[in-house]
mmCIF file of C-alpha atoms and ligand atoms in Angstrom:
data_model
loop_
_atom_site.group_PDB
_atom_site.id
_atom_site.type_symbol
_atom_site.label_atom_id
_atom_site.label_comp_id
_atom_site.label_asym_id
_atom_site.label_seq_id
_atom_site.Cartn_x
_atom_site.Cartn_y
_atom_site.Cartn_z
ATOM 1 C CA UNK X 285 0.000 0.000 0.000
ATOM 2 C CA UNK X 286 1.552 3.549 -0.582
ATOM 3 C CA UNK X 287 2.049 5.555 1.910
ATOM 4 C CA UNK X 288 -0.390 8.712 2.763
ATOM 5 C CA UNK X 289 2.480 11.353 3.460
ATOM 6 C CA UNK X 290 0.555 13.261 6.844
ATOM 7 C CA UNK X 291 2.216 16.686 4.915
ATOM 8 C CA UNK X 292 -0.148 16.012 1.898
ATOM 9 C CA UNK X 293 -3.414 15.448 2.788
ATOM 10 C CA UNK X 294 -7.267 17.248 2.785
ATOM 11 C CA UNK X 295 -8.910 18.853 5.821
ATOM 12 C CA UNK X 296 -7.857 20.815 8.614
ATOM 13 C CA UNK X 297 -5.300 21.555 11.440
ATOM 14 C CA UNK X 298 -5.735 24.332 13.705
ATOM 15 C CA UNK X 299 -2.406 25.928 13.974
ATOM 16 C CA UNK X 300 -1.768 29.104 16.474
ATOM 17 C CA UNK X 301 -5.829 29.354 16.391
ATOM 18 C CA UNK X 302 -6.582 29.755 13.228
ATOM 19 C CA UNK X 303 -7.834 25.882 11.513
ATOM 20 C CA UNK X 304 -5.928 26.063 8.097
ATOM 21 C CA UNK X 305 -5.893 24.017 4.982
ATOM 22 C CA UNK X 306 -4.048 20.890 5.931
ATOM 23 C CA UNK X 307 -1.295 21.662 3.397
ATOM 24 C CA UNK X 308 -0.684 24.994 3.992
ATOM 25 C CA UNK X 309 0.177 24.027 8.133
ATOM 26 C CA UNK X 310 3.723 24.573 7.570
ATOM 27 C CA UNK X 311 6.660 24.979 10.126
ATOM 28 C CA UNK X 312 10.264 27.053 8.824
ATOM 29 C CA UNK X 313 13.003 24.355 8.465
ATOM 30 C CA UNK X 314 14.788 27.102 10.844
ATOM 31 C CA UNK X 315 12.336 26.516 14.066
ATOM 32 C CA UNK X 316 13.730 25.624 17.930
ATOM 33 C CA UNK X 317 12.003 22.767 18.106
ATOM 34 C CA UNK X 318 13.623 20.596 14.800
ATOM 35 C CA UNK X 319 17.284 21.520 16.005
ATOM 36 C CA UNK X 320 17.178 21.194 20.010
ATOM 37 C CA UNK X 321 13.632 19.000 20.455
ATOM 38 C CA UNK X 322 11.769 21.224 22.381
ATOM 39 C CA UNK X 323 8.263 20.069 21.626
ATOM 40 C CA UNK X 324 5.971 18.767 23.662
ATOM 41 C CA UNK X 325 2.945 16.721 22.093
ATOM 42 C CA UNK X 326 -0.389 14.220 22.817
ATOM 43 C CA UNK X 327 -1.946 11.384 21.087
ATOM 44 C CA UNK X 328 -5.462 11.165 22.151
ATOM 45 C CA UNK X 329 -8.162 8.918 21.004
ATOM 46 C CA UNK X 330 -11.400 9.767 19.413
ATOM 47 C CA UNK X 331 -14.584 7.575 19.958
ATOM 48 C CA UNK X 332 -17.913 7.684 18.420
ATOM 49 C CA UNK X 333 -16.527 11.068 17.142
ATOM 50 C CA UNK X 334 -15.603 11.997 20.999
ATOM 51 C CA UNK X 335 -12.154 12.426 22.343
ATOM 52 C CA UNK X 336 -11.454 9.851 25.271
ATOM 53 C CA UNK X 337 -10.121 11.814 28.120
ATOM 54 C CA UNK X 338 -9.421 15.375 26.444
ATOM 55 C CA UNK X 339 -8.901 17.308 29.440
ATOM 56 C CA UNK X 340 -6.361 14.583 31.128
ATOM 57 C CA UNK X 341 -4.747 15.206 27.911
ATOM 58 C CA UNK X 342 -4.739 18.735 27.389
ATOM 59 C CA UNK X 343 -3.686 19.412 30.659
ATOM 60 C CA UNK X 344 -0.475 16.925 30.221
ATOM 61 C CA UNK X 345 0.129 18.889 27.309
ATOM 62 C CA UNK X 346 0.530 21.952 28.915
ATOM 63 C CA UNK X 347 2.423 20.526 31.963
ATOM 64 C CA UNK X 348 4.889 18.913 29.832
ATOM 65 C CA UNK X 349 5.487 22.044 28.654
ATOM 66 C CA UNK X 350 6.438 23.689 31.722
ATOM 67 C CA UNK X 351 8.753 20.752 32.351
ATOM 68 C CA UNK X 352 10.757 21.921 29.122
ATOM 69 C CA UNK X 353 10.630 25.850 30.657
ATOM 70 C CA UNK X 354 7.613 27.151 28.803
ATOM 71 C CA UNK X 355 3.461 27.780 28.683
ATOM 72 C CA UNK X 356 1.429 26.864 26.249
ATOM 73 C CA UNK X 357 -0.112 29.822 24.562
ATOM 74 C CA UNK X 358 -4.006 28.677 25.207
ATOM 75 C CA UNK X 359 -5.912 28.133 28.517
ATOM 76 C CA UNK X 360 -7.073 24.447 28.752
ATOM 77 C CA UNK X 361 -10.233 25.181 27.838
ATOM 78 C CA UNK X 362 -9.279 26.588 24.505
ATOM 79 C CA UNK X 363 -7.182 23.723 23.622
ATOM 80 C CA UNK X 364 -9.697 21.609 24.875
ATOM 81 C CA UNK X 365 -12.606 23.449 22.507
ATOM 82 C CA UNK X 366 -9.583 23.470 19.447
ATOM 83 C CA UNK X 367 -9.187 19.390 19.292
ATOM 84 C CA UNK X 368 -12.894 19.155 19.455
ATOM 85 C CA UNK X 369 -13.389 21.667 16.861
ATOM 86 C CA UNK X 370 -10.281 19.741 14.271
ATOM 87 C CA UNK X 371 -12.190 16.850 14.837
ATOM 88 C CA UNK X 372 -15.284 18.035 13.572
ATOM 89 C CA UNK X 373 -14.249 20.130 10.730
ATOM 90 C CA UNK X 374 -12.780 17.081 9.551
ATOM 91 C CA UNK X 375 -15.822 14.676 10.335
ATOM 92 C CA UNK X 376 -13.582 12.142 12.376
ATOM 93 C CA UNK X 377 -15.569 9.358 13.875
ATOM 94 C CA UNK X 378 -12.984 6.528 15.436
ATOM 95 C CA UNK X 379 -9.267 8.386 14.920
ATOM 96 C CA UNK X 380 -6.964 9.897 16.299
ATOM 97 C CA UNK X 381 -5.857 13.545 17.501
ATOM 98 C CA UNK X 382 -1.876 15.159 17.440
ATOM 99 C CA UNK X 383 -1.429 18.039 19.600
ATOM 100 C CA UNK X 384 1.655 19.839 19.631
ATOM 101 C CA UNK X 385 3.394 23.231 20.934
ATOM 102 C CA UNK X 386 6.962 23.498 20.114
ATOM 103 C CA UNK X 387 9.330 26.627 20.130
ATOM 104 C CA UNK X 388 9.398 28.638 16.918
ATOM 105 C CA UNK X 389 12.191 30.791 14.553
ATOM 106 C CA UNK X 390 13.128 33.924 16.656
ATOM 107 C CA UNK X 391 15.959 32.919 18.297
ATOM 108 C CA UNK X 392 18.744 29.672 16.590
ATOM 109 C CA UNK X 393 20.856 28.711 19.542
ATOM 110 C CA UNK X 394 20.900 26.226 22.876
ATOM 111 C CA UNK X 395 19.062 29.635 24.903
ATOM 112 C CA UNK X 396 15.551 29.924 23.619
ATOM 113 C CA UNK X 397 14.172 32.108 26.287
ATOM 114 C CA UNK X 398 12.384 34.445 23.523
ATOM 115 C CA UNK X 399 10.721 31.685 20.825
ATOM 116 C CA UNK X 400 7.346 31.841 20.330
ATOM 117 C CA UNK X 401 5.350 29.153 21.366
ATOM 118 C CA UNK X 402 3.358 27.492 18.568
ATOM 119 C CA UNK X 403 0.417 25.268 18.668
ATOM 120 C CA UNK X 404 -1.322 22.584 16.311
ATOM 121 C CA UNK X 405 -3.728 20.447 16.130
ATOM 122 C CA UNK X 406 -4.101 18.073 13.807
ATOM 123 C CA UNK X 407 -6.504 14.411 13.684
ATOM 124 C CA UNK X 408 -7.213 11.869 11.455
ATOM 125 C CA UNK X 409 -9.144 8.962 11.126
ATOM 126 C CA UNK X 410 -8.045 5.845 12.265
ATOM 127 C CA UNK X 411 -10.036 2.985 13.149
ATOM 128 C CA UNK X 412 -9.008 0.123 15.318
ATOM 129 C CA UNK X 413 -6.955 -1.601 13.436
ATOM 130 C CA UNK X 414 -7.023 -5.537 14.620
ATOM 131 C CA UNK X 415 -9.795 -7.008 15.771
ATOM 132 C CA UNK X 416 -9.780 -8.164 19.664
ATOM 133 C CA UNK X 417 -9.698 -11.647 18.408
ATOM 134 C CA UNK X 418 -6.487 -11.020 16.196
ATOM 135 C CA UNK X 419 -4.745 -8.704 18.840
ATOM 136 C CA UNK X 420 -5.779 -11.792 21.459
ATOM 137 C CA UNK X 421 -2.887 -13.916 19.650
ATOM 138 C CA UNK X 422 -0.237 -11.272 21.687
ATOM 139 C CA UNK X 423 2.935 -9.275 21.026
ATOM 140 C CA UNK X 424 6.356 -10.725 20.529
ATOM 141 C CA UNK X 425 8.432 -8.431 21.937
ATOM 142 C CA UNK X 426 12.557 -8.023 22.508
ATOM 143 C CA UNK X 427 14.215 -6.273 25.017
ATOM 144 C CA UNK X 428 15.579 -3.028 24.059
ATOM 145 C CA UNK X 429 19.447 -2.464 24.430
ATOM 146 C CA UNK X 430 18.625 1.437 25.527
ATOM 147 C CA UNK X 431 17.259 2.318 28.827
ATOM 148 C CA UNK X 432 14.610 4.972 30.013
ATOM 149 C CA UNK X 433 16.956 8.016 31.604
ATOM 150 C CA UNK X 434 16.621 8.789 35.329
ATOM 151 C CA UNK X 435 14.968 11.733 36.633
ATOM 152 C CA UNK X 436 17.838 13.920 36.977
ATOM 153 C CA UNK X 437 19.088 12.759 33.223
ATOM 154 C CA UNK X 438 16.429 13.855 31.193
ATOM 155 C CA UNK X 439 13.127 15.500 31.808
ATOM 156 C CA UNK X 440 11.276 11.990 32.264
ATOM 157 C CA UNK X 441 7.340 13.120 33.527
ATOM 158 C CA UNK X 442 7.032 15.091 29.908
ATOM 159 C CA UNK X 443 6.048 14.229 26.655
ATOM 160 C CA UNK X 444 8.574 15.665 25.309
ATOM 161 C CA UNK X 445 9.835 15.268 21.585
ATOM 162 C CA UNK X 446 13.375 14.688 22.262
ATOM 163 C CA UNK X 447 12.265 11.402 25.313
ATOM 164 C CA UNK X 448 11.003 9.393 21.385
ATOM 165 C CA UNK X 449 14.693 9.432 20.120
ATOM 166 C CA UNK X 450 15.728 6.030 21.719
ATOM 167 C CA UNK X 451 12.132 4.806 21.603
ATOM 168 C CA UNK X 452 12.284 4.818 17.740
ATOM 169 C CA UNK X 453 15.921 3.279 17.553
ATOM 170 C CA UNK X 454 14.027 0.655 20.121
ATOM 171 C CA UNK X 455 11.498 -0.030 17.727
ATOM 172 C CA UNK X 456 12.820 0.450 14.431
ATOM 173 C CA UNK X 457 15.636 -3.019 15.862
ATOM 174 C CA UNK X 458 12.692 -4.612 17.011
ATOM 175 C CA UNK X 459 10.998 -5.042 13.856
ATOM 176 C CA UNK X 460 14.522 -5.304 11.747
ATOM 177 C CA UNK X 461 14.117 -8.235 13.651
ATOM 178 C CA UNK X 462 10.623 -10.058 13.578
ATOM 179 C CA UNK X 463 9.554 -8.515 16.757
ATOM 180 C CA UNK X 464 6.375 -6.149 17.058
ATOM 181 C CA UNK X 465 7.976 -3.830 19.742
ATOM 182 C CA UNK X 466 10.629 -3.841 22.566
ATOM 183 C CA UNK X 467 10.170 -3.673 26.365
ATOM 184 C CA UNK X 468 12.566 -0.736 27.830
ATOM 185 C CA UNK X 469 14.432 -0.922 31.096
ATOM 186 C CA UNK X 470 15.203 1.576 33.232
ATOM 187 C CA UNK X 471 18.436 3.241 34.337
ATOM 188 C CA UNK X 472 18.901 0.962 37.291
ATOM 189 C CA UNK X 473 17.721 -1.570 35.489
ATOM 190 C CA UNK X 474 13.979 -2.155 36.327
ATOM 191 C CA UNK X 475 11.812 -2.811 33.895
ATOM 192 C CA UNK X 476 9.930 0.734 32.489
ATOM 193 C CA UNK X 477 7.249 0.496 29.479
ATOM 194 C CA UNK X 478 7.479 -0.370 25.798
ATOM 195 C CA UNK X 479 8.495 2.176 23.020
ATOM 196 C CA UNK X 480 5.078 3.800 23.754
ATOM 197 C CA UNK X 481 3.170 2.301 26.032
ATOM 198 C CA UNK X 482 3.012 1.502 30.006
ATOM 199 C CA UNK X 483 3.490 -2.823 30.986
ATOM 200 C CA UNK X 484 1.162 -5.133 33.010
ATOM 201 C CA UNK X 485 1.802 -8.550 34.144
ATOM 202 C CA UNK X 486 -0.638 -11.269 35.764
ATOM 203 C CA UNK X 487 1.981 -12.738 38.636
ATOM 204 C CA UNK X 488 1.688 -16.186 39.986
ATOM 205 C CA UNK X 489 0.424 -14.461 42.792
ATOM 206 C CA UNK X 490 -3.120 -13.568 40.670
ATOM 207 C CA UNK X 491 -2.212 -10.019 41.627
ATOM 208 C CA UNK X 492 -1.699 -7.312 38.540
ATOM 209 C CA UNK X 493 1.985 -5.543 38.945
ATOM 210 C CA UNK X 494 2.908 -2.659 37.088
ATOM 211 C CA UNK X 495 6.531 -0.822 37.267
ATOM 212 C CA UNK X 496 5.671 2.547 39.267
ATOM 213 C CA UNK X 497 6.036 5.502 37.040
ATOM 214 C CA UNK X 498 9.225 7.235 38.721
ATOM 215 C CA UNK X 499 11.028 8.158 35.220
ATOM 216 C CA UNK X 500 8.488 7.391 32.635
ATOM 217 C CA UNK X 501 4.913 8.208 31.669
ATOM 218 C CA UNK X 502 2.046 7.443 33.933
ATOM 219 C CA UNK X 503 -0.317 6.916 31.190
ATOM 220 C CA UNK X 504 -3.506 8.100 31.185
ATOM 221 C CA UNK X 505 -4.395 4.451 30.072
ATOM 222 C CA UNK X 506 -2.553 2.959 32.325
ATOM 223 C CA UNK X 507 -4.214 4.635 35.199
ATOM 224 C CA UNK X 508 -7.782 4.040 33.820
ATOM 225 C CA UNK X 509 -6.803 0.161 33.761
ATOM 226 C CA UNK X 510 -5.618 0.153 37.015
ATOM 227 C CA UNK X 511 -9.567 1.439 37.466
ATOM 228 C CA UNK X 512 -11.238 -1.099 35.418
ATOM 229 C CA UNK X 513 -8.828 -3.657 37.044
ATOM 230 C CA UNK X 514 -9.789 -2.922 40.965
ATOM 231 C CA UNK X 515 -13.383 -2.693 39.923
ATOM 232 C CA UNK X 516 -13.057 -6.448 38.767
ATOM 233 C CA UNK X 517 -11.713 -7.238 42.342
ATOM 234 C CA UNK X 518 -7.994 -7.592 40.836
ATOM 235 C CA UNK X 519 -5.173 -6.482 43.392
ATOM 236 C CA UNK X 520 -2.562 -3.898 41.647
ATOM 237 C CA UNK X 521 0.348 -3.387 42.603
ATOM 238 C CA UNK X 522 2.479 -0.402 41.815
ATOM 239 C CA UNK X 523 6.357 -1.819 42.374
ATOM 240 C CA UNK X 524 9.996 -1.737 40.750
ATOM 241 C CA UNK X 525 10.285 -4.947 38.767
ATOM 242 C CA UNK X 526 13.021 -6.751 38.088
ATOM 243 C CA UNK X 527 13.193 -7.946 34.053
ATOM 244 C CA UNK X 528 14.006 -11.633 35.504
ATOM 245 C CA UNK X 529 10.587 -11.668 37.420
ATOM 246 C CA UNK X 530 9.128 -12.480 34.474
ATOM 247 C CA UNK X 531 9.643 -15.815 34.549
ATOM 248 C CA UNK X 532 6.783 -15.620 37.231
ATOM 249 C CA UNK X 533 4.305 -13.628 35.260
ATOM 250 C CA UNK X 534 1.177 -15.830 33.583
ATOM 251 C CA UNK X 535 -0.153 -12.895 31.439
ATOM 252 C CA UNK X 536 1.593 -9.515 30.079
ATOM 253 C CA UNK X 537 -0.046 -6.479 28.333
ATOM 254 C CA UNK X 538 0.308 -2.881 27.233
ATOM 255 C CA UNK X 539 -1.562 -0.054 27.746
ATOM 256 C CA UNK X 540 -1.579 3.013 25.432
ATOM 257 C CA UNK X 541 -3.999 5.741 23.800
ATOM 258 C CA UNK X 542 -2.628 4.117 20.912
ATOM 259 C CA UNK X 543 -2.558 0.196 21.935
ATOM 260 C CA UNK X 544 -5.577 0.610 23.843
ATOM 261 C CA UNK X 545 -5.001 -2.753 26.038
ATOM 262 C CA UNK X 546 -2.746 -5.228 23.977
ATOM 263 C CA UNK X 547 -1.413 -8.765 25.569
ATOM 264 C CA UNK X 548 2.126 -9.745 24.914
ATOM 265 C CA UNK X 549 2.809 -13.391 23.853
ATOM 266 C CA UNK X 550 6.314 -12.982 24.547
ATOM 267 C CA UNK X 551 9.580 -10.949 25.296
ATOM 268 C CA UNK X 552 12.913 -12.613 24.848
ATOM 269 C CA UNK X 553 13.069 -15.645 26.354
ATOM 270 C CA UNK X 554 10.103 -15.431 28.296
ATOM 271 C CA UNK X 555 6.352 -16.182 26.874
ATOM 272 C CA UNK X 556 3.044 -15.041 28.538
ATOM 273 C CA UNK X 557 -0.812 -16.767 27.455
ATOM 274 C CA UNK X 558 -2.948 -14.105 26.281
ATOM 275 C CA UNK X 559 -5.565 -14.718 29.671
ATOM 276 C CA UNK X 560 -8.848 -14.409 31.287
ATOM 277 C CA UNK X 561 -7.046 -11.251 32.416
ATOM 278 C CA UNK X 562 -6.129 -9.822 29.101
ATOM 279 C CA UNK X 563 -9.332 -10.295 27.462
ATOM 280 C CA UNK X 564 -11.408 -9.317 30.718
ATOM 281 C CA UNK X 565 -9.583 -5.842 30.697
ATOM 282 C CA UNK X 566 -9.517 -5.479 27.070
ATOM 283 C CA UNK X 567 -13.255 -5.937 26.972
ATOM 284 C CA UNK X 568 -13.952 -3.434 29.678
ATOM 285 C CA UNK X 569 -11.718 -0.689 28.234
ATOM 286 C CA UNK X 570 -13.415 -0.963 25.132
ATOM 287 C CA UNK X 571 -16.345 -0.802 26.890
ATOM 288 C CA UNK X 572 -15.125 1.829 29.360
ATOM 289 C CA UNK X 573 -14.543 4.320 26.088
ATOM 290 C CA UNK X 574 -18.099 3.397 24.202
ATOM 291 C CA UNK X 575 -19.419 4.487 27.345
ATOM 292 C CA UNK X 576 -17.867 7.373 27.893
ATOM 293 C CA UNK X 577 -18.517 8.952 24.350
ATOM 294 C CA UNK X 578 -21.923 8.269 24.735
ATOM 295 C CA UNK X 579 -22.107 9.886 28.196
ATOM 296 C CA UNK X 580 -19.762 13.122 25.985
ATOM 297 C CA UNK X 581 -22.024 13.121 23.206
ATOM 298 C CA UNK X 582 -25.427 13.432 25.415
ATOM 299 C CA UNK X 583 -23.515 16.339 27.342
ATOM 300 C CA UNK X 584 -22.375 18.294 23.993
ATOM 301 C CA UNK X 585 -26.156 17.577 22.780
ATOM 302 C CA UNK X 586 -27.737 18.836 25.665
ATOM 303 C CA UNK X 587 -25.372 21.888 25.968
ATOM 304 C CA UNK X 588 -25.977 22.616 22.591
HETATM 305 N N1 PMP M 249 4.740 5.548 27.395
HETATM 306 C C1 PMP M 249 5.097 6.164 26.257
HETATM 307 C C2 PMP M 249 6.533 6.322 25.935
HETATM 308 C C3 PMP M 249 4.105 6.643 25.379
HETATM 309 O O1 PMP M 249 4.443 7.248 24.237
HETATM 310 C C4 PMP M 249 2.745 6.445 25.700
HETATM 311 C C5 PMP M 249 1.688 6.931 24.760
HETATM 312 N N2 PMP M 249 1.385 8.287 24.990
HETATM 313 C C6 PMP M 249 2.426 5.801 26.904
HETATM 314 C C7 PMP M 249 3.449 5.366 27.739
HETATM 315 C C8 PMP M 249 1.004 5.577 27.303
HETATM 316 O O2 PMP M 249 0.403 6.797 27.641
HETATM 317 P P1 PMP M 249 -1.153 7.054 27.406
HETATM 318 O O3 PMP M 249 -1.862 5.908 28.022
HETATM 319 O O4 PMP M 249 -1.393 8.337 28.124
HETATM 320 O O5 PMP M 249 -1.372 7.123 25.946
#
């Protein structure tokens, strides 16, 4: 199939509040943020033509931004209204939305302290793309030779441009090699989340365990799982986990916007059955964001 290039396509992005003709949301090769990485950006899911979770994601937008020393031009509300408003103009149903605010042109060095700070907001549809039955079979994963940076390394709690550098080098050997994605450790060797998306694994003790999010993103999926899971009566614990603790783990799975909940039929050496778990939690989050686009939709419809 030939690729869609995302610079050459119809509809609309909104770009420093203005929504502009897709093509025409251009960027000067000599901005900030294409040099020294500082963007900041979201991936949010639409539903039913709602966005799962806007606000959670709008306001991680704008707090990653801080993290990297500046504010986002817009109030929350305004970005919040903007990513509903690119969705509509451009009819999404079930797809996805791309947020970003990165420094512009006015200044071309390592001190950026007068850039402007520019916003866009694109989406595009994008319907799940496996069925649960196919994504049921599980990931095979590798562990990746790079490691998540510690706190005082990088700025870890933002989603920030510059954190995806070894998470695409991660990938991009993963699937050289037959693999669908790779499993990340952290500096001191614990294991983090995959290339872009948190980790969950069903331990012998029938008790969910998920690395605690001290230099990595707490996902906004992760933490609605960790919902869904307690209100099916499953125990989760938040802990550092050793990579060789896996041996003990019955079921594995991902969590991401993007993912949604995924199991893992392997990583490296050690293999995981795509469980009662799994499927119970993939059910309910699928369930969890039907519901909650219905419950958006009435709200917009009665508002309007
Ligand atoms: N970790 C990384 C590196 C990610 O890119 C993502 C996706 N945003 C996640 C975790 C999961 O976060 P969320 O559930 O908020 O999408």
């Amino acid at each position: 199939m030939a690729l869609m290039p995302f610079d050459d396509r119809d509809g609309w992005i909104w770009l420093n509040g203005e929504m502009t003709p897709w093509r025409e949301a251009q960027t000067h090769v000599l901005s900030h943020a294409l040099h020294y990485a500082s963007a900041v950006f979201e991936g949010e899911r639409v539903y039913g033509g709602e966005i799962f979770k806007l606000t959670e994601h709008t306001e991680r937008l704008i707090e990653s931004g801080r993290i990297l020393d500046f504010e986002v031009p817009y109030s929350v509300a305004e970005i919040d209204e903007a990513c509903r408003a690119v969705v509509e103009r451009n009819g999404i149903d079930d797809g996805y939305v791309r947020p970003i605010a990165w420094r512009g042109s006015e200044m071309m060095g390592v001190s950026a302290q007068k850039t402007k700070i520019n916003v866009a907001i694109a989406a595009w549809e994008w319907p799940a793309y496996f069925s649960p039955e196919a994504r049921m079979r599980g990931l095979k994963m590798r562990l990746s030779d790079w490691r998540r940076p510690a706190p005082n390394t990088a700025p870890t709690k933002s989603k920030a441009a510059g954190l995806y550098m070894i998470c695409t080098l991660s990938k991009h050997k993963a699937e050289a090699e037959g693999y669908h994605d790779a499993l990340m450790l952290d500096w001191r060797g614990y294991v983090a989340e995959a290339t872009g998306a948190n980790i969950f694994f069903l331990m012998a003790d029938g008790k969910l365990h998920t690395p605690t999010p001290d230099c990595f993103l707490d996902g906004i999926t992760r933490r609605t799982v960790i919902d869904l899971a307690k209100r099916r009566g499953y125990e989760v614990v938040e802990r550092h986990i050793a990579p060789e603790e896996m041996a003990d783990a019955r079921e594995a799975f991902l969590t991401g916007t993007a993912v949604e909940v995924t199991p893992i039929a392997s990583i490296g050496d050690y293999s995981f059955e795509p469980g009662t778990a799994c499927r119970t939690l993939m059910d309910d989050y699928d369930r969890e964001v039907r519901r909650a686009s219905k419950e958006a939709a009435l709200i917009s419809g009665s508002a309007a």
